[in-house]
């Protein structure tokens, strides 16, 4: 007689046998005084097949034969389910649903390119390890998305900033699980105060939708808004449940450790982010479009599926925003060995620290060194995260994001996600503060930390070692090249030794970062009206043109106001717009290898800083403060404007009735009183030479 093996857990019965058994158990469970004939009829099977099934089930003690003293023949062979049988029935339900779920998920992936985002109940996922089971996404089905796109045409639209697009992508694809949208006020408060969402779960970073006051005023609570990318493509809708004006100084202090604009995220908070936050759940319509490195980008569920497919139970993630050099390779090898895990190189390609190597160059560098890793245990995937450079809190956040991406371990090195120095010239965070905070929350994060100390090169042994593990420090030669030193060598075209990096990486870096004397740059004059900016700028332009090599463009205050900004006046808002336009043009010129000379008054420090950041993404920014005093400018009064300003005929005149923030640390300050124009221009030229921006051919 064929047997169903229902007790040995390893021998899985065929699905059709399991299904027949399940139907039998369910029938017996729900029907009093079951008879063979009645069961065969109800279950649509022959008496022979039923007999076999009954026999097996009795033998496995899933059902019992009812005891009858019996004169009634029809009731003699009746059956009842046992406790064991009821448990087996539930197990069969679980198995059935898991099977169906996997089939559905695979079908979904085949049809849409992404997994379904549905999560089977916990007890139904025992087939999969926790970090490998699918996690929830916020996307609706393809059909619903098409409908929503049409309906959303009537909704108020918010055009997302580049940072919000990064945040939204990770919200929608589960990278920020358990968040279901941009944070409502209660979650925001908890996160700012003690790194906890309102329900108590750990989350260290505010993920908020900042908007302007004008936009916020147009939105009612309960209203749906459309979230669009910068080309107007709808990515999601959000039901606005919360609207509030955040206390940004508190956010800066609590989240970033100091209300200091030298911190990139604090600077962003005060000078870029809108004044009002909106919160509410997101309905995902489509992922942001990326035209670059598509094959290298994976959602959390795609990575989980990949690890599942390869049978990678342990995965250690390496977060980076820098090109990989030999020290990083050694560190990742050691981490994988220590954790006995596979390695995921997981570089951030969203937004990193201003001034970092652009991600196109970095990805080419990563690709160049991937073959130095064993292919069977290492993979690389790009993460579209907008970093905040928040050190310890950022490390915890990175850990949670990596847990969502199916990783079990995470490398935290020295000064993880450090923002550099504060306005007093000190580090914002201690070098191992990130490791300490991570360690304290490791269990909740759900990934184990692999911590690393600073790696240095030991020449005698020709290998990298953690600095604090070198016992014979005094007898060996320890070599190290800091990030700053590397940038200096690249910008001056100096040698980068093989022990430090891979030749392919250096070649890629040199392609993007030729020596400074071949790069574009911007000279930005600032000073009062009549201080001599334009005259010196003109002289400098002629001197640079005489030298040749790069095209020179002069963006003088008056010229710009005639051409680029003819509709603008002198309110703070208009002056900012004027300077941002100059900055935009200068950054484009710099990017394309030219020299931009700007000479506006540019009275506000924050705007000058914003322009500096725009330009420094592509080349050097040389701020020249033409430090002629207001008294001297008024005495000269070349255009007769000061007289008019004193008479009140020109309003908001810089230095008279409008402020001027004196630059605190310009690259050079020139005095013009009793100094020839030619000499002033020459001082600037010497500065450019000392910065390596001009050099002999
Ligand atoms: S700003 O503040 O940077 O946008 O100004 P800028 O574009 O450099 O324009 C300054 C020139 O405009 C003339 N002008 C004024 N300057 C300052 N304040 C007020 N209210 C004002 N009204 C007109 C003035 O000629 C400035 O030229 P320069 O070359 O600086 O003397």
PDB file of C-alpha atoms and ligand atoms in Angstrom, residues 527-531 533-534 556-558 560-561 565 569-571 574-576 578-579 582 599-604 639 641-642 645 650-655 657-658, ligand 1:
ATOM      1  CA  UNK A 527      33.293  94.104  -2.081  1.00  0.00           C
ATOM      2  CA  UNK A 528      31.383  97.383  -1.888  1.00  0.00           C
ATOM      3  CA  UNK A 529      30.205  99.257  -4.947  1.00  0.00           C
ATOM      4  CA  UNK A 530      33.153 101.327  -6.175  1.00  0.00           C
ATOM      5  CA  UNK A 531      35.683  99.201  -4.291  1.00  0.00           C
ATOM      6  CA  UNK A 533      36.297  94.904  -8.145  1.00  0.00           C
ATOM      7  CA  UNK A 534      35.548  95.416 -11.820  1.00  0.00           C
ATOM      8  CA  UNK A 556      31.034  91.589 -13.927  1.00  0.00           C
ATOM      9  CA  UNK A 557      28.185  92.878 -11.686  1.00  0.00           C
ATOM     10  CA  UNK A 558      27.032  95.500 -14.183  1.00  0.00           C
ATOM     11  CA  UNK A 560      25.325  90.477 -15.480  1.00  0.00           C
ATOM     12  CA  UNK A 561      22.633  92.909 -14.418  1.00  0.00           C
ATOM     13  CA  UNK A 565      19.445  89.604 -14.375  1.00  0.00           C
ATOM     14  CA  UNK A 569      16.290  94.850  -8.171  1.00  0.00           C
ATOM     15  CA  UNK A 570      18.262  95.005  -4.914  1.00  0.00           C
ATOM     16  CA  UNK A 571      16.022  93.286  -2.348  1.00  0.00           C
ATOM     17  CA  UNK A 574      16.722  89.507  -5.826  1.00  0.00           C
ATOM     18  CA  UNK A 575      20.374  89.879  -4.833  1.00  0.00           C
ATOM     19  CA  UNK A 576      20.448  86.176  -3.872  1.00  0.00           C
ATOM     20  CA  UNK A 578      21.394  87.345  -9.030  1.00  0.00           C
ATOM     21  CA  UNK A 579      24.378  85.779  -7.248  1.00  0.00           C
ATOM     22  CA  UNK A 582      26.294  84.053 -11.513  1.00  0.00           C
ATOM     23  CA  UNK A 599      32.752  90.632  -9.789  1.00  0.00           C
ATOM     24  CA  UNK A 600      29.431  91.314  -8.063  1.00  0.00           C
ATOM     25  CA  UNK A 601      29.017  92.956  -4.638  1.00  0.00           C
ATOM     26  CA  UNK A 602      27.658  89.613  -3.302  1.00  0.00           C
ATOM     27  CA  UNK A 603      26.947  91.026   0.160  1.00  0.00           C
ATOM     28  CA  UNK A 604      25.627  87.864   1.917  1.00  0.00           C
ATOM     29  CA  UNK A 639      29.157 106.760 -10.268  1.00  0.00           C
ATOM     30  CA  UNK A 641      25.539 106.543  -6.317  1.00  0.00           C
ATOM     31  CA  UNK A 642      26.630 107.064  -2.697  1.00  0.00           C
ATOM     32  CA  UNK A 645      21.968 106.753  -1.435  1.00  0.00           C
ATOM     33  CA  UNK A 650      18.520 104.941  -3.901  1.00  0.00           C
ATOM     34  CA  UNK A 651      17.089 102.528  -1.373  1.00  0.00           C
ATOM     35  CA  UNK A 652      18.798  99.417   0.064  1.00  0.00           C
ATOM     36  CA  UNK A 653      22.260 100.609  -0.914  1.00  0.00           C
ATOM     37  CA  UNK A 654      25.007  98.250   0.234  1.00  0.00           C
ATOM     38  CA  UNK A 655      27.056  99.700   3.079  1.00  0.00           C
ATOM     39  CA  UNK A 657      21.204 101.216   3.966  1.00  0.00           C
ATOM     40  CA  UNK A 658      21.802  97.503   3.319  1.00  0.00           C
TER      41      UNK A 658
HETATM   42  S1  LIG B   1      24.521  92.334  -5.741  1.00  0.00           S
HETATM   43  O1  LIG B   1      24.180  92.829  -4.409  1.00  0.00           O
HETATM   44  O2  LIG B   1      25.740  91.523  -5.702  1.00  0.00           O
HETATM   45  O3  LIG B   1      23.417  91.636  -6.391  1.00  0.00           O
HETATM   46  O4  LIG B   1      24.860  93.625  -6.611  1.00  0.00           O
HETATM   47  P1  LIG B   1      25.526  93.681  -8.081  1.00  0.00           P
HETATM   48  O5  LIG B   1      24.842  92.762  -9.006  1.00  0.00           O
HETATM   49  O6  LIG B   1      26.989  93.513  -7.963  1.00  0.00           O
HETATM   50  O7  LIG B   1      25.177  95.111  -8.555  1.00  0.00           O
HETATM   51  C1  LIG B   1      25.793  96.169  -7.967  1.00  0.00           C
HETATM   52  C2  LIG B   1      25.817  97.358  -8.929  1.00  0.00           C
HETATM   53  O8  LIG B   1      24.523  97.905  -9.023  1.00  0.00           O
HETATM   54  C3  LIG B   1      24.544  99.324  -8.774  1.00  0.00           C
HETATM   55  N1  LIG B   1      23.529  99.552  -7.706  1.00  0.00           N
HETATM   56  C4  LIG B   1      23.576  99.151  -6.411  1.00  0.00           C
HETATM   57  N2  LIG B   1      24.523  98.558  -5.649  1.00  0.00           N
HETATM   58  C5  LIG B   1      24.253  98.297  -4.370  1.00  0.00           C
HETATM   59  N3  LIG B   1      23.089  98.619  -3.762  1.00  0.00           N
HETATM   60  C6  LIG B   1      22.109  99.207  -4.467  1.00  0.00           C
HETATM   61  N4  LIG B   1      20.946  99.498  -3.892  1.00  0.00           N
HETATM   62  C7  LIG B   1      22.328  99.508  -5.840  1.00  0.00           C
HETATM   63  N5  LIG B   1      21.585 100.083  -6.807  1.00  0.00           N
HETATM   64  C8  LIG B   1      22.328 100.091  -7.930  1.00  0.00           C
HETATM   65  C9  LIG B   1      25.970  99.686  -8.451  1.00  0.00           C
HETATM   66  O9  LIG B   1      26.417 100.403  -9.582  1.00  0.00           O
HETATM   67  C10 LIG B   1      26.728  98.380  -8.341  1.00  0.00           C
HETATM   68  O10 LIG B   1      27.863  98.335  -9.203  1.00  0.00           O
HETATM   69  P2  LIG B   1      29.372  98.288  -8.692  1.00  0.00           P
HETATM   70  O11 LIG B   1      30.171  97.864  -9.892  1.00  0.00           O
HETATM   71  O12 LIG B   1      29.477  97.297  -7.567  1.00  0.00           O
HETATM   72  O13 LIG B   1      29.665  99.682  -8.285  1.00  0.00           O
END
